[in-house]
Every structure is written in structure tokens, then in C-alpha cells.
Coordinates of C-alpha atoms in Angstrom, one line a residue:
Chain O
M1 CA -19.1 10.1 -14.8
N2 CA -16.0 8.9 -16.3
V3 CA -12.9 6.9 -15.2
A4 CA -10.3 9.7 -13.4
F5 CA -7.0 8.7 -11.3
V6 CA -4.9 11.3 -9.0
P7 CA -1.5 11.2 -9.9
L8 CA 0.8 10.8 -7.5
T9 CA 2.8 14.2 -6.5
T10 CA 7.0 13.5 -6.3
L11 CA 8.2 15.6 -3.1
A12 CA 11.8 15.4 -2.6
D13 CA 13.6 17.0 0.5
I14 CA 16.0 19.1 1.8
S15 CA 17.4 15.4 2.9
F16 CA 17.0 13.4 -0.3
W17 CA 18.9 16.5 -1.9
S18 CA 21.4 16.5 0.3
S19 CA 22.2 12.4 -0.1
I20 CA 22.3 13.3 -3.6
N21 CA 25.3 15.8 -2.9
S22 CA 27.2 13.9 -1.2
K23 CA 26.7 10.7 -3.0
K24 CA 27.5 12.1 -6.7
L25 CA 30.6 13.8 -5.1
H26 CA 31.4 10.5 -2.8
E27 CA 30.0 7.1 -4.8
W28 CA 28.4 7.4 -8.1
K29 CA 30.9 9.9 -9.8
L30 CA 30.2 10.3 -13.5
D31 CA 28.5 6.8 -13.0
E32 CA 25.3 7.0 -14.6
S33 CA 23.9 3.8 -14.1
P34 CA 20.1 3.4 -12.7
I35 CA 20.4 3.2 -9.1
E36 CA 17.7 1.5 -6.7
C37 CA 16.0 3.8 -4.8
F38 CA 12.6 3.7 -2.3
A39 CA 10.1 6.3 -1.8
E40 CA 7.4 6.9 0.6
Y41 CA 3.9 6.7 0.1
S42 CA 0.6 7.1 2.0
I43 CA -3.0 5.8 2.9
Q44 CA -2.7 8.3 6.1
D45 CA -2.5 11.7 4.4
F46 CA -5.8 13.9 4.4
T47 CA -7.5 16.1 2.0
G48 CA -5.8 19.7 1.2
S49 CA -2.2 17.8 0.9
P50 CA -1.3 16.1 -2.2
S51 CA -1.1 12.4 -3.2
R52 CA 2.2 12.0 -2.6
L53 CA 5.3 9.7 -3.2
S54 CA 7.8 11.7 -0.2
F55 CA 12.1 11.2 -1.3
C56 CA 13.6 12.0 1.4
H57 CA 17.2 11.0 3.7
D58 CA 16.9 7.7 3.3
S59 CA 15.8 6.9 -0.8
F60 CA 18.5 5.1 -1.0
E61 CA 18.8 2.7 2.8
N62 CA 15.4 2.4 3.7
A63 CA 13.7 -0.8 1.2
S64 CA 10.6 -0.8 3.5
S65 CA 8.1 -2.8 2.2
S66 CA 4.9 -0.6 2.0
R67 CA 8.0 2.0 -0.1
F68 CA 7.7 2.1 -3.6
H69 CA 10.7 0.1 -5.2
G70 CA 13.0 2.1 -8.4
F71 CA 15.1 3.3 -9.8
A72 CA 17.4 7.1 -9.8
L73 CA 18.9 8.0 -12.9
A74 CA 21.3 10.6 -12.2
Y75 CA 22.7 12.9 -15.1
N76 CA 26.3 14.2 -15.4
T77 CA 25.2 17.0 -17.8
I78 CA 21.9 19.0 -18.4
E79 CA 22.6 17.8 -21.8
G80 CA 22.4 14.5 -21.1
F81 CA 18.9 15.0 -19.0
Q82 CA 16.6 17.1 -21.5
N83 CA 18.6 14.2 -24.8
V84 CA 18.0 11.0 -22.6
D85 CA 14.5 8.9 -24.6
R86 CA 11.9 9.1 -22.1
R87 CA 9.9 7.1 -24.0
K88 CA 12.2 4.5 -23.9
I89 CA 12.6 4.6 -20.1
I90 CA 9.2 4.2 -19.2
E91 CA 8.4 1.6 -21.8
E92 CA 11.4 -0.1 -19.9
S93 CA 9.9 0.2 -16.3
A94 CA 6.3 -0.3 -17.7
L95 CA 7.6 -3.8 -19.7
S96 CA 9.0 -4.6 -16.8
I97 CA 5.7 -4.9 -14.8
F98 CA 3.6 -6.5 -18.2
H99 CA 6.4 -9.5 -17.3
N100 CA 5.7 -10.2 -13.7
I101 CA 1.9 -9.9 -14.4
K102 CA 2.3 -12.5 -17.1
N103 CA 4.8 -14.5 -15.2
G104 CA 2.3 -14.0 -11.9
V105 CA 5.3 -12.7 -9.8
W106 CA 3.0 -9.7 -8.7
L107 CA 0.6 -12.6 -7.1
E108 CA 3.8 -12.9 -4.3
R109 CA 5.0 -9.5 -5.1
P110 CA 1.8 -7.1 -5.9
E111 CA 4.4 -4.6 -4.2
I112 CA 6.3 -4.5 -7.6
L113 CA 3.4 -3.4 -9.5
N114 CA 4.6 0.2 -8.5
T115 CA 7.5 1.4 -8.9
F116 CA 8.8 4.8 -10.7
V117 CA 11.8 5.8 -12.6
L118 CA 13.0 9.7 -11.5
T119 CA 15.7 10.9 -13.5
I120 CA 17.5 14.4 -12.5
H121 CA 20.0 16.5 -13.0
A122 CA 21.9 18.3 -9.9
N123 CA 24.2 21.3 -10.2
L124 CA 26.6 21.5 -7.5
K125 CA 28.4 24.2 -8.3
K126 CA 25.2 26.4 -7.7
F127 CA 23.0 23.8 -6.0
V128 CA 19.9 23.6 -8.7
Y129 CA 18.3 20.6 -9.0
T130 CA 15.9 19.0 -11.8
Y131 CA 15.0 16.4 -11.8
W132 CA 11.4 14.6 -13.5
N133 CA 9.4 11.6 -11.9
C134 CA 7.8 9.1 -14.3
V135 CA 5.5 6.3 -11.9
P136 CA 4.0 3.8 -15.0
A137 CA 0.2 3.1 -15.4
L138 CA -0.5 0.4 -18.0
C139 CA -4.0 0.8 -19.8
S140 CA -6.3 -2.5 -19.2
P141 CA -8.4 -2.8 -19.8
E142 CA -9.1 0.6 -22.7
N143 CA -12.3 2.4 -22.8
I144 CA -13.0 2.5 -19.1
T145 CA -16.6 3.2 -17.8
Y146 CA -17.7 2.1 -14.0
V147 CA -20.9 -0.3 -13.6
Q148 CA -20.6 1.0 -10.2
E149 CA -19.3 4.9 -8.9
P150 CA -17.3 5.2 -6.2
I151 CA -18.7 4.8 -2.8
E152 CA -17.5 5.3 0.8
L153 CA -17.4 1.6 2.9
D154 CA -18.6 1.9 5.7
T155 CA -16.9 2.5 8.4
G156 CA -16.4 -1.3 9.8
A157 CA -15.4 -3.1 6.5
T158 CA -12.6 -0.6 6.9
Q159 CA -11.2 -1.5 9.6
Q160 CA -11.6 -5.8 9.4
L161 CA -9.3 -4.9 6.3
L162 CA -6.9 -2.3 7.9
Q163 CA -6.5 -5.0 10.2
Y164 CA -6.1 -7.0 7.4
Y165 CA -3.5 -4.8 6.0
R166 CA -1.5 -3.7 9.3
S167 CA -1.2 -7.1 10.7
H168 CA 0.1 -9.1 7.2
G169 CA 3.1 -6.7 6.4
Y170 CA 1.0 -3.9 4.2
P171 CA 0.3 -6.1 1.3
S172 CA 0.1 -3.1 -1.8
I173 CA -3.5 -5.6 -3.4
F174 CA -5.0 -8.1 -1.6
I175 CA -8.1 -10.6 -2.2
H176 CA -12.1 -9.2 0.2
H177 CA -14.6 -12.3 -0.6
K178 CA -17.4 -13.8 1.2
N179 CA -16.9 -10.8 3.9
L180 CA -12.9 -13.1 4.6
C181 CA -9.5 -11.5 3.9
L182 CA -7.0 -14.0 1.4
P183 CA -3.5 -12.8 0.3
L184 CA -3.4 -11.8 -3.1
S185 CA -1.6 -15.5 -4.4
H186 CA -6.0 -17.0 -4.4
L187 CA -6.5 -15.2 -7.4
M188 CA -5.4 -17.6 -9.8
Q189 CA -7.3 -20.1 -8.4
M190 CA -10.9 -19.1 -8.0
T191 CA -13.4 -19.4 -10.4
T192 CA -15.0 -17.4 -12.7
V193 CA -18.6 -16.5 -10.5
D194 CA -15.8 -15.9 -7.4
A195 CA -13.2 -14.3 -9.0
A196 CA -15.8 -12.2 -10.8
A197 CA -17.3 -11.2 -6.8
A198 CA -14.5 -11.1 -4.7
Y199 CA -13.0 -7.3 -4.4
L200 CA -9.5 -6.4 -5.1
V201 CA -8.5 -4.4 -2.3
V202 CA -5.3 -1.8 -3.6
A203 CA -3.4 0.3 -0.5
D204 CA -4.9 4.2 -2.2
G205 CA -2.8 7.2 -1.4
S206 CA -5.6 9.5 -3.4
T207 CA -6.5 12.4 -0.9
E208 CA -9.3 13.1 -2.7
T209 CA -12.6 13.0 -1.3
R210 CA -14.1 10.4 -4.4
V211 CA -11.6 9.7 -6.3
P212 CA -9.4 6.2 -6.6
G213 CA -5.3 6.7 -6.7
W214 CA -2.6 6.0 -9.8
T215 CA -1.5 2.9 -7.5
I216 CA -5.6 1.6 -8.8
R217 CA -4.2 1.4 -12.6
N218 CA -1.9 -1.3 -12.4
A219 CA -3.8 -3.6 -10.0
L220 CA -6.6 -3.3 -12.5
A221 CA -3.9 -3.9 -15.4
A222 CA -2.7 -7.1 -14.0
L223 CA -5.8 -8.2 -12.8
S224 CA -7.9 -7.6 -16.3
L225 CA -4.3 -9.2 -18.1
S226 CA -3.9 -11.9 -15.5
R227 CA -8.4 -13.0 -15.7
P228 CA -9.3 -13.1 -19.8
D229 CA -12.5 -14.4 -18.3
I230 CA -13.7 -11.4 -15.9
N231 CA -15.2 -8.5 -17.6
E232 CA -16.7 -6.4 -14.1
Y233 CA -13.4 -6.0 -12.0
R234 CA -14.4 -5.2 -8.4
L235 CA -12.2 -2.6 -6.3
I236 CA -11.5 -1.0 -3.3
S237 CA -9.3 2.0 -2.7
L238 CA -7.3 1.1 1.1
R239 CA -8.0 4.6 3.0
A240 CA -6.5 5.4 6.8
S241 CA -7.1 8.6 6.7
L242 CA -9.8 9.7 4.4
P243 CA -13.3 6.8 4.2
S244 CA -12.3 3.5 1.4
L245 CA -14.2 3.4 -1.6
H246 CA -15.9 0.9 -3.2
Y247 CA -16.6 1.1 -6.9
V248 CA -17.2 -1.6 -10.2
I249 CA -15.0 -0.6 -13.7
T250 CA -15.3 -2.9 -16.8
G251 CA -13.8 -2.1 -20.0
T252 CA -12.0 -3.4 -23.2
I253 CA -9.7 -5.8 -23.9
T254 CA -9.1 -7.1 -27.8
D255 CA -5.7 -9.3 -27.1
P256 CA -4.4 -9.7 -22.9
S257 CA -0.9 -11.0 -24.5
K258 CA -0.5 -8.1 -26.4
F259 CA 1.7 -5.1 -24.5
P260 CA -0.6 -1.8 -23.4
K261 CA -0.7 1.9 -23.7
T262 CA 1.3 3.1 -20.7
V263 CA 1.9 6.9 -19.3
G264 CA 3.6 8.2 -16.0
W265 CA 5.5 10.6 -16.9
E266 CA 4.7 13.7 -13.9
R267 CA 2.8 16.6 -15.4
S268 CA 4.1 19.3 -13.2
I269 CA 1.8 22.3 -11.4
R270 CA 1.0 23.5 -14.4
G271 CA -0.1 20.6 -15.7
K272 CA 2.6 20.4 -18.0
L273 CA 4.7 17.7 -19.6
E274 CA 8.1 19.1 -17.9
P275 CA 10.7 18.4 -15.5
I276 CA 10.7 20.9 -11.9
T277 CA 13.5 22.5 -11.1
V278 CA 14.7 24.0 -7.1
D279 CA 16.4 26.2 -6.4
M280 CA 18.2 25.2 -3.1
K281 CA 21.2 27.7 -2.8
S282 CA 19.5 29.3 0.4
H283 CA 20.0 26.3 2.1
F284 CA 22.9 24.7 0.4
D285 CA 25.7 27.7 -0.5
P286 CA 28.1 27.8 2.6
H287 CA 27.1 31.9 2.9
S288 CA 23.7 32.1 2.7
L289 CA 23.9 30.3 5.0
M290 CA 26.3 32.2 7.2
E291 CA 23.7 35.1 6.5
Q292 CA 20.3 33.1 7.6
S293 CA 22.6 32.0 11.3
V294 CA 22.1 34.0 14.7
Chain Y
G1 CA 27.2 19.8 20.0
A2 CA 29.9 20.1 22.9
A3 CA 27.4 20.7 25.9
E4 CA 25.4 17.2 24.0
K5 CA 28.2 14.6 24.0
F6 CA 28.4 15.8 28.0
T7 CA 25.0 15.9 28.8
P8 CA 24.6 12.9 30.9
I9 CA 21.6 10.3 30.0
L10 CA 18.7 10.6 32.2
K11 CA 17.7 7.0 33.8
E12 CA 15.6 7.7 36.4
S13 CA 11.7 10.0 35.2
K14 CA 11.7 13.0 36.5
F15 CA 8.6 13.5 33.9
R16 CA 6.3 14.8 36.7
E17 CA 9.3 16.5 38.9
T18 CA 10.6 18.6 36.0
G19 CA 9.0 17.7 32.7
V20 CA 11.8 16.4 31.5
L21 CA 11.5 12.9 30.0
T22 CA 14.6 9.7 29.6
P23 CA 14.9 8.5 25.8
E24 CA 12.9 5.4 27.7
E25 CA 10.0 7.9 27.9
F26 CA 11.0 9.1 25.3
I27 CA 10.2 5.6 23.1
V28 CA 6.8 4.9 24.9
A29 CA 5.1 8.6 24.5
G30 CA 6.0 8.0 21.4
D31 CA 5.5 4.3 20.7
H32 CA 1.9 6.0 22.2
L33 CA 2.1 8.8 19.1
V34 CA 2.6 6.4 16.6
H35 CA -0.7 3.9 17.9
H36 CA -3.2 6.5 17.9
C37 CA -2.1 8.3 15.4
A38 CA -0.9 6.9 12.6
T39 CA 0.3 9.5 10.6
W40 CA 3.5 9.5 12.8
Q41 CA 5.5 7.6 12.2
W42 CA 9.1 6.0 13.5
A43 CA 12.6 6.5 11.6
K44 CA 15.5 5.5 11.1
A45 CA 18.4 8.0 11.5
D46 CA 21.4 8.3 8.7
A47 CA 24.6 6.3 9.5
S48 CA 26.4 9.0 10.7
K49 CA 24.1 10.1 13.0
K50 CA 22.9 7.1 15.0
R51 CA 22.8 7.4 18.7
D52 CA 23.0 4.4 20.5
Y53 CA 20.5 5.8 23.5
L54 CA 17.9 5.2 21.4
P55 CA 16.7 1.8 19.1
D56 CA 18.0 1.9 15.5
E57 CA 14.7 1.5 14.3
K58 CA 13.0 4.0 16.7
Q59 CA 15.4 7.6 16.4
F60 CA 12.9 10.2 15.6
L61 CA 8.9 10.2 14.5
I62 CA 8.1 11.6 11.3
T63 CA 4.7 12.8 10.0
R64 CA 4.3 14.4 6.3
N65 CA 2.5 15.7 3.6
V66 CA 0.8 18.6 6.4
P67 CA -1.6 21.0 5.0
C68 CA -0.9 24.7 5.5
R69 CA -3.7 26.4 3.7
K70 CA -2.8 29.5 4.8
R71 CA -0.4 31.8 6.0
C72 CA -0.7 33.9 9.8
R73 CA -0.5 37.6 8.2
Q74 CA -3.8 36.0 6.3
M75 CA -5.4 35.1 9.8
E76 CA -7.0 39.2 9.7
Y77 CA -4.4 39.7 12.2
D78 CA -5.1 42.1 15.0
P79 CA -3.7 43.0 17.7
Q80 CA -6.6 43.3 19.5
Q81 CA -7.8 39.2 19.3
E82 CA -4.1 38.4 20.7
K83 CA -4.9 36.7 23.7
V84 CA -2.3 35.9 26.1
L85 CA -2.7 32.0 26.6
T86 CA -3.3 30.9 29.9
S87 CA -2.3 26.8 30.5
Q88 CA -6.4 26.6 31.6
E89 CA -7.3 27.6 27.8
I90 CA -4.2 25.7 26.3
G91 CA -5.4 22.6 27.6
A92 CA -9.0 23.8 28.7
E93 CA -11.1 20.8 27.2
E94 CA -8.4 18.3 29.0
G95 CA -9.2 19.5 32.8
F96 CA -6.2 21.6 33.3
A97 CA -6.5 24.6 35.0
G98 CA -3.4 27.0 36.5
D99 CA -1.9 29.9 36.1
E100 CA -1.5 32.9 34.1
D101 CA 2.1 33.0 33.0
S102 CA 2.8 29.8 30.8
G103 CA 3.2 32.8 27.8
W104 CA 1.8 30.9 24.9
V105 CA 0.5 33.8 22.4
D106 CA -2.5 33.0 21.0
T107 CA -3.1 35.0 17.7
H108 CA -6.3 34.4 16.2
H109 CA -7.6 33.8 20.0
Y110 CA -10.9 36.1 19.2
N111 CA -11.3 35.4 15.3
Q112 CA -12.7 31.7 16.2
E113 CA -15.3 31.8 12.8
S114 CA -14.2 34.3 10.3
N115 CA -12.1 33.5 8.1
A116 CA -14.7 34.7 5.1
A117 CA -12.5 38.2 3.9
L118 CA -8.9 37.3 3.2
E119 CA -7.8 39.1 1.7
L120 CA -3.8 39.0 -0.1
D121 CA -1.3 41.7 0.5
K122 CA 0.4 42.6 -2.5
D123 CA 3.7 40.8 -2.1
V124 CA 1.2 37.5 -1.2
K125 CA 0.3 38.5 -5.2
E126 CA 3.9 38.5 -6.1
E127 CA 4.4 35.2 -4.5
D128 CA 2.4 33.8 -7.3
D129 CA 4.7 35.2 -10.3
D130 CA 7.2 32.1 -8.3
E131 CA 10.1 32.2 -10.9
E132 CA 9.5 29.0 -12.8
V133 CA 11.9 28.2 -14.9
D134 CA 10.2 28.0 -18.5
L135 CA 11.5 24.5 -19.3
D136 CA 8.9 24.0 -22.7
N137 CA 12.1 24.9 -24.5
L138 CA 14.9 23.0 -22.6
V139 CA 13.1 19.2 -22.8
E140 CA 11.6 17.8 -25.6
S141 CA 7.8 16.8 -24.3
G142 CA 6.1 16.7 -27.7
G143 CA 5.1 13.5 -28.2
L144 CA 6.2 12.2 -24.8
E145 CA 3.1 10.2 -24.3
D146 CA 0.1 9.3 -25.8
A147 CA -3.1 10.7 -23.8
D148 CA -3.9 10.0 -20.7
T149 CA -8.1 10.2 -20.4
N150 CA -7.9 8.6 -16.8
R151 CA -5.7 11.3 -15.3
F152 CA -7.7 12.7 -12.1
V153 CA -7.2 17.0 -13.3
A154 CA -8.4 19.1 -9.7
K155 CA -9.7 21.3 -10.0
R156 CA -8.2 24.6 -9.1
E157 CA -10.5 26.8 -7.4
I158 CA -11.1 30.8 -8.9
M159 CA -13.1 31.6 -5.2
G160 CA -10.3 33.6 -4.9
S161 CA -9.4 32.5 -1.5
A162 CA -6.1 32.4 -0.3
E163 CA -6.7 29.1 1.1
V164 CA -6.7 28.0 -2.3
E165 CA -4.2 30.0 -3.3
H166 CA -1.8 29.1 -1.9
P167 CA -1.5 25.8 -0.6
R168 CA 2.1 24.1 1.2
T169 CA 2.4 21.5 3.1
Y170 CA 4.8 20.6 6.4
D171 CA 6.7 17.9 7.0
L172 CA 7.4 17.2 11.3
H173 CA 10.2 15.1 12.8
I174 CA 10.4 14.7 16.6
T175 CA 13.6 14.2 17.8
Y176 CA 14.8 14.0 21.5
D177 CA 16.5 16.4 21.9
K178 CA 19.5 15.4 24.6
Y179 CA 20.5 18.7 26.5
Y180 CA 17.5 20.0 26.8
Q181 CA 15.6 16.6 27.6
V182 CA 12.1 16.7 26.1
P183 CA 10.9 16.3 22.2
R184 CA 11.8 19.0 20.1
L185 CA 10.1 19.9 16.6
W186 CA 11.4 20.1 13.2
L187 CA 10.3 21.7 10.0
G188 CA 10.0 21.3 6.7
G189 CA 8.0 23.2 3.6
Y190 CA 7.4 22.7 0.4
N191 CA 5.0 25.8 -1.4
E192 CA 2.8 24.7 -4.0
N193 CA 5.1 23.9 -6.5
R194 CA 6.5 21.1 -4.4
R195 CA 9.4 23.6 -3.9
P196 CA 11.3 23.6 -0.9
L197 CA 10.4 26.3 1.4
T198 CA 13.1 28.9 2.4
T199 CA 13.6 30.0 6.1
D200 CA 12.2 32.9 4.9
E201 CA 9.2 31.8 3.8
M202 CA 8.5 29.0 6.7
N203 CA 8.4 32.6 8.6
E204 CA 5.0 33.4 7.1
D205 CA 3.7 30.0 8.4
F206 CA 5.4 30.7 12.5
S207 CA 2.9 33.8 14.6
A208 CA 5.0 36.5 14.4
D209 CA 5.1 36.4 18.6
H210 CA 7.7 33.0 17.7
A211 CA 9.1 34.3 14.3
N212 CA 11.8 35.6 15.0
K213 CA 12.5 34.7 19.0
T214 CA 11.4 30.2 19.3
I215 CA 12.4 28.9 15.9
T216 CA 16.3 29.0 15.5
I217 CA 17.9 27.7 12.5
E218 CA 20.0 24.3 13.6
T219 CA 21.6 21.0 12.6
H220 CA 19.1 18.1 13.2
P221 CA 20.1 15.2 15.5
H222 CA 19.4 12.7 13.1
I223 CA 19.6 13.4 9.1
D224 CA 23.1 14.3 7.0
G225 CA 22.1 17.5 6.1
P226 CA 21.6 21.6 5.9
P227 CA 20.6 23.3 9.2
M228 CA 16.8 22.9 9.4
A229 CA 14.3 25.2 11.4
S230 CA 13.6 24.2 15.1
I231 CA 11.1 25.2 17.9
H232 CA 13.6 26.0 20.7
P233 CA 13.3 23.8 23.1
C234 CA 14.7 26.1 26.4
R235 CA 11.2 26.6 27.8
H236 CA 9.6 23.2 27.0
A237 CA 9.9 21.8 30.3
E238 CA 9.1 24.0 32.4
T239 CA 5.9 24.0 30.1
M240 CA 4.9 20.4 30.9
K241 CA 5.6 20.5 34.0
R242 CA 3.2 23.6 34.4
L243 CA 0.2 21.8 32.3
I244 CA 0.9 18.4 34.4
D245 CA 0.6 19.5 37.9
Q246 CA -2.3 21.4 36.6
L247 CA -3.7 18.0 34.8
T248 CA -2.7 16.4 38.9
E249 CA -4.4 19.1 40.9
N250 CA -7.4 18.0 38.8
G251 CA -7.1 14.0 39.8
K252 CA -6.3 13.3 36.1
D253 CA -3.2 11.7 35.7
L254 CA -1.3 12.2 33.0
G255 CA 0.8 8.9 32.8
V256 CA 4.0 9.2 31.1
H257 CA 3.2 7.5 27.4
Q258 CA 0.4 10.8 27.1
Y259 CA 3.6 13.2 27.1
M260 CA 4.4 14.0 23.6
L261 CA 0.0 14.6 22.9
V262 CA 0.1 17.7 25.1
F263 CA 3.1 18.7 23.9
L264 CA 2.2 18.7 20.0
K265 CA -0.9 20.3 21.2
F266 CA 0.8 23.1 23.2
V267 CA 3.5 23.1 20.0
Q268 CA 0.2 24.2 17.7
A269 CA 0.5 27.9 19.5
V270 CA 3.8 28.7 18.1
I271 CA 2.3 27.0 13.6
P272 CA -1.4 28.1 14.6
T273 CA -1.9 26.7 10.7
I274 CA 0.1 24.1 9.8
D275 CA -2.8 21.5 10.5
Y276 CA -1.0 18.6 11.7
D277 CA -3.4 15.6 14.0
Y278 CA -2.4 15.9 17.4
T279 CA -5.5 13.7 17.6
K280 CA -8.1 15.7 19.3
S281 CA -10.2 12.1 19.9
I282 CA -7.4 11.0 21.9
Q283 CA -8.6 11.3 26.4
L284 CA -6.4 12.4 28.4

């Protein structure tokens, strides 16, 4: 079985576009600098719905630690949006993740692995919004295969992990070793034998029954780059609505100091690398609204 | 509006007598819901829409990404299958028993099992050609990324079933309606292409009996933005009162903390295909 990770799907609601309308008009104006932005993901969702990153009314305000912390880039013109160097955008974002892995910041703040760059063009006259999100994933190790394919974790074990997760401020990654939950910061003090036996528990928003999600990728990358002495990676996808999964992955690392390959521009529903356009005229245009009102 | 401004805030509990809630009771019932169904979460209001009779961190409730696998009319709608539900039937498994005039319509009551032969009518099929703007030429994506062999690609089922052809998802909000003094449900949906649904599209997910009556488009009390679809709360209190009475008659005393679970159960009749978690597992 090929190792595959469920990508995150960007879902932006009406209130998000509404906040873009007012911020663009009153705050950002023609400034195209990156804006801090916070997107919600969830380990509570059910099958039949996408594994999502939600952008909503408080995405520019609510910096809750359980959210993805990223940036929005709002371009003034559609040409600006089209012509931006997207290779550079993903590389810069991934490079900052890579540095935070190498300098050990991720051990104290694992949530820095979960980030995005949302590129936007908002046509405020026609209420047409074009966007393309990027959730960078570092591909380390390379040529990954399963030593042990994903198996459902039993309910008792999941409950223990969820209890730790909820009572310790929702850490996006922690360690499970010898029946104990430990903060991720313990990773570097562990012996090779212990580190190889420990499970990295990762909050995972995958809504596919037997398939790990996107947040596993940077967790795996960080583990492999931080502990080159181990070569089999034990992982748990922690989920609350669907059964959690445990599995073992292996792969190759030629040089742990080298910046790995990165992927992450979002595919459309057609599986293509392309932006999405939403026409919100019927929601925002005063004339359309008049017709709807009773 | 003006009515809301001049309605005094309930101080004393009247939920047993009239089915209405105080803001404090709304919080208690909301906390209970969040505790038992973690898919529901408290949310903050936009700064300009903060109501001081509710805590800053608990202005309203949200659940997101709720699957809605088919449209109401694809549930083989047949008037012979329709039945006006008594309160007894709405809450039968919780031990409600009661009168005949609660007026909620179950549009597929006699059709619990059969959804095998779902047929798409013509205009549903046309939605397939969703005017997807082809941006292939707009953005130079060639060579943007190296091939990613570890990205999961969902199998698009080719069973011809409407369930997989048109998966939608909904975000649901519950606010405290100060005028009617009851919880109020708001809805925002997305189509399979991740685009917010229009009001007309959402009407397909409201039971025929409610689509143009019970559902109204109004301004959200806590979010700056355009009007949203909502289930009008004018009959919520009397329905809740009736359900509470029946429970009492059956010797089951409904605590105010359980209010939201009963509320979510009865609004399911309005949105039968939106598969939210109203926690069947909770014993009332």
C-alpha cells in the first residue's frame, strides 16, 4: 500500500469574504503585505465531509492555539494574483518550517508545523473572489513505505490520548511511550531505543477511515530530521470522531541538513493545480439581496 | 431590530411553563451540548455584534462541515409517505408521549429503508456543469510543484448514486434569540466545489413543507455580513413546551441543560438530509 496523506480542503464561508470586504476597504486598502490569519481545522469531523481548513468571521482575530497560523496575501489586481511567484511563496513558508525544525522550536511549539499561505484576489465591485491556498508539506524522509499499515487504535487507548490532548491545551503533537503521554519536548532526551519505540501522536483532521491526513507530513519530516538515528517512525493519527490510527513508516534520508522537497498548493475538485473562483453576487450585491427579501 | 432592543432580558426561569430560556440557561444548555457532542463549539462574536448578556467566549454555538449527501427531493418524495408527526413520534425513543398537533412533517416517514433507486431529475443533472471558471490559462501552473506521489486522491465513485454525486456540507450556528427567548438555528452550505450555496440551492435541503415558510433570510446577530438562512423561531417555544410537558407526564424530568438536545432533535424535521450530530446516544 502506497503511503498517502489526505490533503486539506480550504472552505471559506460567507462571513470570511464579508470580513475581506471590510478589511480591504478600511484597513489594508492598497497594501499587499502578508496578513496574519488563523484557520480552523478539526479532529471531530465525520466521513463524507472534506478534511478541512475553515476560514470564517474571526479568521483575522482568533489566534487560538488549536488553529493553523498562516498568512493571507491579498492582491489588488487579478494580474497581481496571476503573476505572483508561487514557487517562491511555498519555498519561503516551507523554509521557515525547516528552520523551526532544525533549531528545535518545533519541540516546544509543534503547532508551527501547521501553516498556510492563502493568496486572494477580491473583486469588490462584482463580488467575485479568487483564491488559492498552499499548505506546505516537507517531504522527508523520501521514498516512504509502510512497515506496518494503518490499523485502528482501540477505543481505550484513544480515550487516554484524547484526555491528555484536551487537558494539556490541545498540543498538535505529543509522545506516547510505555503507556505514558509526554510533551514533545522529551523527544531529544530519549535514547535511540526509546525514541524508536515511542509513538508520535499527531492531531489529524483526516476524514478518511484508514488514511492519515496532511498534518502527519510535517510531523514525520520534523521527526526524521531531528532524530536521524532512528529509521522507523511510529505514528498515531489522533481523531475524535473516527477511530484513531497507528502505523509505522520508513524511508530514506540522504542528508538531514538539506532542505527537503516541498509540496502543498491545493488541488481543485478536478485534481488540478488551479485557483478557485467564487461568485458571491447573490449574497453581497444589494440588488440581488432586495429580490430575496420577503 | 427595535423589538430586540426593548425586550427585557429574562431573569427567572420559565422554560417548564412556556418553553423559553434565559440567556443563563442558554449557556448551561450550550455547555451540556458541547460537552456531549464535541463537534459543537462556542464561538466569539464580531466586536460590533457582541451581546453583553452572554459571556464573550460563549456568544453562540457552531458546528462545521456537516455532510449533506442528497437533496430532499431525491428522497423519493411521495405524499403518501408523508406523515404529520405527533410529538410522541418526534421523541418516541426518549419517552415522550403526547398530542397530535405539534405539526412537524416527516417527509419520508414511510420510506425509512428504501433509497436504492435514487433518480436525478434533469435540472439536478444540469448542476453538474456548475459554471466552473476555467482558470487553466489564467494562472501558469505548469512546473509549479514536483509530482507528489504521497497525496491521497479520493476515488470518485461511479455508482451513479446521487449521494456521491452531490455531496454538500453545512455549517450550523445556534444563537440565542432575545426576542423569542429560544435558541435559533442558522445555516450556511457549500457545494461539492467548495463554493458557498445560494439561498435557492439551500432550499433544496429544507423539507418542502418548511422551505418557504419556516426558513427566513435574516441578519445574523453576532456576525457582520450579509443575511443568512435561519429557521424562524416563532414556534420554537410552544413546541419545546409541549415536548417538555410530555416528558414530565412520563415521569422523566427534563433538566434545562438538556434543552438543546431536544431542540436539535426537533429541527431535524426541517433539514432531514443534513446529518448533524444531535447525539442519539444521550439518554434524556
